[in-house]
Coordinates of C-alpha atoms in Angstrom, one line a residue:
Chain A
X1 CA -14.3 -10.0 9.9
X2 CA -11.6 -12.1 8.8
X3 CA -9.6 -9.5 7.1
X4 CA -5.9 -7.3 8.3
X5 CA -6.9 -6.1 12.2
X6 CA -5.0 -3.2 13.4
X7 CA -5.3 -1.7 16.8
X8 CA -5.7 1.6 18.1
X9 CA -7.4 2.7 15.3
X10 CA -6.2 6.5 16.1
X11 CA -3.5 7.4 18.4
X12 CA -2.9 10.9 19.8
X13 CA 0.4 11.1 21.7
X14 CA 2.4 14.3 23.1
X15 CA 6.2 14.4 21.6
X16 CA 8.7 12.4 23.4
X17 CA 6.4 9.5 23.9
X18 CA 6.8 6.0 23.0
X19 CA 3.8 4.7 21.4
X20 CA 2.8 0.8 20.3
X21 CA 0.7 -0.1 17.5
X22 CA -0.2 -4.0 16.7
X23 CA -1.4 -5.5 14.1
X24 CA -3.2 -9.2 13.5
X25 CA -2.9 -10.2 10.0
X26 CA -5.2 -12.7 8.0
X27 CA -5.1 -16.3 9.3
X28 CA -2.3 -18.8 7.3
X29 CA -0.8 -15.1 6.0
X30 CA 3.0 -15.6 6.9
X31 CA 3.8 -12.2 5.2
X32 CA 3.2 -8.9 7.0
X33 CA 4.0 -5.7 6.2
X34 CA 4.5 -2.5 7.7
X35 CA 3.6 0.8 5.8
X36 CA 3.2 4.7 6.3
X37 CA 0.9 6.9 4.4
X38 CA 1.0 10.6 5.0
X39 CA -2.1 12.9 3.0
X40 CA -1.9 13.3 -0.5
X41 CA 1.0 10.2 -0.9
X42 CA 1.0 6.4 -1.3
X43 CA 2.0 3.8 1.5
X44 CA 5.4 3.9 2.1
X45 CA 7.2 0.8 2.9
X46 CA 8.5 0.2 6.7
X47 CA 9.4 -3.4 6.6
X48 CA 8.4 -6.9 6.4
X49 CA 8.3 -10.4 8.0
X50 CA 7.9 -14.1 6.9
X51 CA 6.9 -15.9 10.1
X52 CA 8.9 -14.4 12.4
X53 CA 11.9 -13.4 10.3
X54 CA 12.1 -9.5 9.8
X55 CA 13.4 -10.1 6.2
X56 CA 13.6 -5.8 4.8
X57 CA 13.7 -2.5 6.8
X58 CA 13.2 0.7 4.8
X59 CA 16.4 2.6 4.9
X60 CA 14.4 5.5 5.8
X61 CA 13.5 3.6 8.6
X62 CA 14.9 5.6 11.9
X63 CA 16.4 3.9 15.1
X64 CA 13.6 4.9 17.1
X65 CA 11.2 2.4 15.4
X66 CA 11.1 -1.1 16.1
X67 CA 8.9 -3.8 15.1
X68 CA 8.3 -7.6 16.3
X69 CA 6.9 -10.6 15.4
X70 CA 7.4 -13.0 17.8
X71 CA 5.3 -16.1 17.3
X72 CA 5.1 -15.4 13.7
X73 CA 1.2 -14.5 14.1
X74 CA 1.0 -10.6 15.3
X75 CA 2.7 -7.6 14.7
X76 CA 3.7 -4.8 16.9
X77 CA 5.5 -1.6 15.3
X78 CA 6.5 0.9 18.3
X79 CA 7.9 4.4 18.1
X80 CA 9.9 5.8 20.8
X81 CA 10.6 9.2 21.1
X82 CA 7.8 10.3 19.1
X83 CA 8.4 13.4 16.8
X84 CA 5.7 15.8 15.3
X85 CA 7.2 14.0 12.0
X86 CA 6.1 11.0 12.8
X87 CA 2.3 11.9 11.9
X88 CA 0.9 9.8 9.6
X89 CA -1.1 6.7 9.1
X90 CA 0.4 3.4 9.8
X91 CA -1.1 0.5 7.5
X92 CA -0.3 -3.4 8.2
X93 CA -0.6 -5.7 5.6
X94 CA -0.7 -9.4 4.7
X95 CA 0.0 -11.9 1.9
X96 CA 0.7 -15.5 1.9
X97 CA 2.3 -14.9 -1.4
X98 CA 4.3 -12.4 -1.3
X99 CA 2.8 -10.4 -3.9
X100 CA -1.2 -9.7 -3.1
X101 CA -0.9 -7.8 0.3
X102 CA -4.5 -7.0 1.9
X103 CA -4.2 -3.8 4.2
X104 CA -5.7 -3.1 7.8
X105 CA -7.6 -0.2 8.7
X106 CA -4.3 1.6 9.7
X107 CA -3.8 3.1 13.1
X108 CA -3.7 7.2 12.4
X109 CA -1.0 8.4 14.5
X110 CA -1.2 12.2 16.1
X111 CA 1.9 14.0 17.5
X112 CA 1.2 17.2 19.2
Chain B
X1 CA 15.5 2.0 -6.1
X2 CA 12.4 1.5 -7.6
X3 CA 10.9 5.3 -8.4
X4 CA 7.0 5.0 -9.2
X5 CA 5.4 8.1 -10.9
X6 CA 1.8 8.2 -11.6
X7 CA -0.5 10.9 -13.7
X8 CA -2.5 12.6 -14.0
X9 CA -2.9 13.4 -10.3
X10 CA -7.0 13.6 -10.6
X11 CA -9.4 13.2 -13.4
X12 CA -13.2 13.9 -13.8
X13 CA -15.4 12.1 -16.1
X14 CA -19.0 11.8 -16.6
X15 CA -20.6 8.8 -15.6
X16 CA -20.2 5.5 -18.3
X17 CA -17.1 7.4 -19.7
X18 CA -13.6 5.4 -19.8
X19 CA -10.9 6.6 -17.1
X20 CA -7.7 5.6 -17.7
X21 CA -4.5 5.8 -15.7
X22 CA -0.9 5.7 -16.6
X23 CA 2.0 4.6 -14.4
X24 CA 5.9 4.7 -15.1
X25 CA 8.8 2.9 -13.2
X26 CA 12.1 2.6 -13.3
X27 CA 13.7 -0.6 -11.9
X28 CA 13.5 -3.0 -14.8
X29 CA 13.5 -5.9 -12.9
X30 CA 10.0 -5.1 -11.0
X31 CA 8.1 -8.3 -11.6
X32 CA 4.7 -7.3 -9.8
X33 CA 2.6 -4.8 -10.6
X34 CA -0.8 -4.2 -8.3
X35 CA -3.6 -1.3 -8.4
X36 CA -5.2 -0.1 -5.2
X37 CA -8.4 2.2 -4.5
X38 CA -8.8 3.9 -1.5
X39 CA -11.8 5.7 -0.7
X40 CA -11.8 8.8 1.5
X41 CA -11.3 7.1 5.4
X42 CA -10.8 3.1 4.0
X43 CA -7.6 1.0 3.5
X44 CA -6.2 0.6 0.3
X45 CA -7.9 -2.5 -1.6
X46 CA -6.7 -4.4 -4.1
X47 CA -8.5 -4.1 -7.3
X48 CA -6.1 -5.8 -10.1
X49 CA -2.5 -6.7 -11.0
X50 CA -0.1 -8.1 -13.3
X51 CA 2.8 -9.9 -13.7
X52 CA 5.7 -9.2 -15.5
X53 CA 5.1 -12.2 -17.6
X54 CA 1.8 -11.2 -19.0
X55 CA 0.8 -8.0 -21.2
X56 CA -2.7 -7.9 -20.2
X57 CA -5.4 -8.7 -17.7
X58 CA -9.0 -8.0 -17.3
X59 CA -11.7 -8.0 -15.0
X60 CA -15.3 -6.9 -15.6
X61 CA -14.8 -3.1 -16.1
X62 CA -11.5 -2.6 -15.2
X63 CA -8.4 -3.9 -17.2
X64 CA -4.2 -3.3 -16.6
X65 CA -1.9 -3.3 -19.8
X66 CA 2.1 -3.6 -19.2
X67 CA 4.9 -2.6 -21.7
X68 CA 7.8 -4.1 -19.8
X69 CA 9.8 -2.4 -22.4
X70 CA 8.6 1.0 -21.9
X71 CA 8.8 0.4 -18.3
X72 CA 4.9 1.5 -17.9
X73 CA 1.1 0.4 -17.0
X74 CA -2.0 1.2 -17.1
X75 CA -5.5 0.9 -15.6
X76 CA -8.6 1.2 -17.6
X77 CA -12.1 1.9 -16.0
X78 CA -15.1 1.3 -18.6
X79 CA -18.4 2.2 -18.3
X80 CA -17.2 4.3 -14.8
X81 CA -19.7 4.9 -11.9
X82 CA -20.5 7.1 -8.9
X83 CA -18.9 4.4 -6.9
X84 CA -15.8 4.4 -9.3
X85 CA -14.9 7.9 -7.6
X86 CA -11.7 7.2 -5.6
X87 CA -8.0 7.5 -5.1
X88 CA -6.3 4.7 -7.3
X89 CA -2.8 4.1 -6.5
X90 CA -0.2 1.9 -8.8
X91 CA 2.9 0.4 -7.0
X92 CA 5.8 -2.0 -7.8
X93 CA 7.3 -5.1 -6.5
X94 CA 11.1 -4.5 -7.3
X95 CA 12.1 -8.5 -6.9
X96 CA 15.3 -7.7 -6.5
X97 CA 17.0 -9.7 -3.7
X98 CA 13.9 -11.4 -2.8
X99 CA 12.6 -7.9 -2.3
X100 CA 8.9 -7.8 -1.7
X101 CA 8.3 -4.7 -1.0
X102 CA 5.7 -2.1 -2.7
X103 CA 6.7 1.0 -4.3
X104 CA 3.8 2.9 -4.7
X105 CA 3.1 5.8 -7.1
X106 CA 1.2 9.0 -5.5
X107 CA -2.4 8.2 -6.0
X108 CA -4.6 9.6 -8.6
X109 CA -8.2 10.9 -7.4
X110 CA -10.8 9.9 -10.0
X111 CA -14.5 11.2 -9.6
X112 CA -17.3 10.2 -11.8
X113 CA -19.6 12.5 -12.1
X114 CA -23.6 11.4 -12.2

């Protein structure tokens, strides 16, 4: 499967908790984007790298999230201090565009 | 920002009807213009877009329209099937500042009745 990975594929976490979510995006795709989905809404934007520049953060976007990109290949998105709030499905997508993005499976995120 | 709103929120047609769905935004500047289905437990996929440059654009049974000046577009299903019966969400690129972000709408659930 070449397509958007994203790994775990569900997370169940107690509040408080840090959690760390990863995402490999199509190969040549130097776009990636981070999104959350909650039931019964569309994707929300996070943020967004080209290579390993994070070029946008959502305003909504709290302290306690934090995303990387390091070598411009993978993504990780991590949560500290995890709140009940933060429930929701967490999509990665890719472009080499910057305007066709291909979503990932999404991780589905559980705080109890 | 960029504010996306989408209706209706579900439709139900009998299969081979049309389905058509209407999308309003406000930025004017939004250059991009994508549809996604998502079917209960998948990712979103992309099934069409337009530019800001072009009116129209088909493929096979599904088409998008854009009135740039009325700030809204629209998806048409022909001919719709079982397999049709999904949430369809319509989002927007704002552009601005090199933006690249997509604002998406709220999803509409479409099923197609056999």
């Amino acid at each position: 499967d070449t397509g958007v990975s994203q790994d775990p594929r569900h997370k169940i976490t107690k509040r408080g908790q840090n959690v760390t979510f990863r995402c490999d995006p199509i190969s040549e795709h130097n776009r990636l984007y981070w999104y959350r989905q909650t039931l019964g809404q569309g994707p929300e934007f996070l943020t967004y790298f080209q290579n390993e520049a994070q070029l946008e953060k959502s305003r909504l976007l709290s302290d306690r999230f934090s995303a990387e990109r390091p070598k411009g290949s993978f993504s990780t998105l991590e949560i500290q201090r995890t709140e009940q709030g933060d429930s929701a499905m967490y999509l990665c997508a890719s472009s080499s565009t910057g305007h066709e993005q291909f979503f990932g499976p999404g991780t589905r995120l559980t705080v109890l | 920002g960029e504010n996306v709103e989408q209706h209706p929120s579900t439709l139900s047609v009998q299969e081979g009807d049309s389905a058509v769905i209407k999308c309003t935004y406000s930025d004017s500047a939004s250059n991009y213009f994508p549809w996604y289905k998502q079917e209960l437990g998948k990712r979103p996929q992309l099934i069409i877009d337009i530019r800001s440059n072009v009116g129209e654009k088909k493929d096979q049974r599904i088409a998008v329209t854009l009135n740039k000046t009325a700030k809204h577009f629209s998806l048409h299903i022909t001919e719709t099937q079982p397999e049709d019966s999904a949430v369809y969400f319509c989002a927007a690129s704002p552009g601005r500042g090199g933006s690249e972000k997509l604002v998406f709408g709220k999803g509409m659930k479409l099923t197609v009745n056999p």
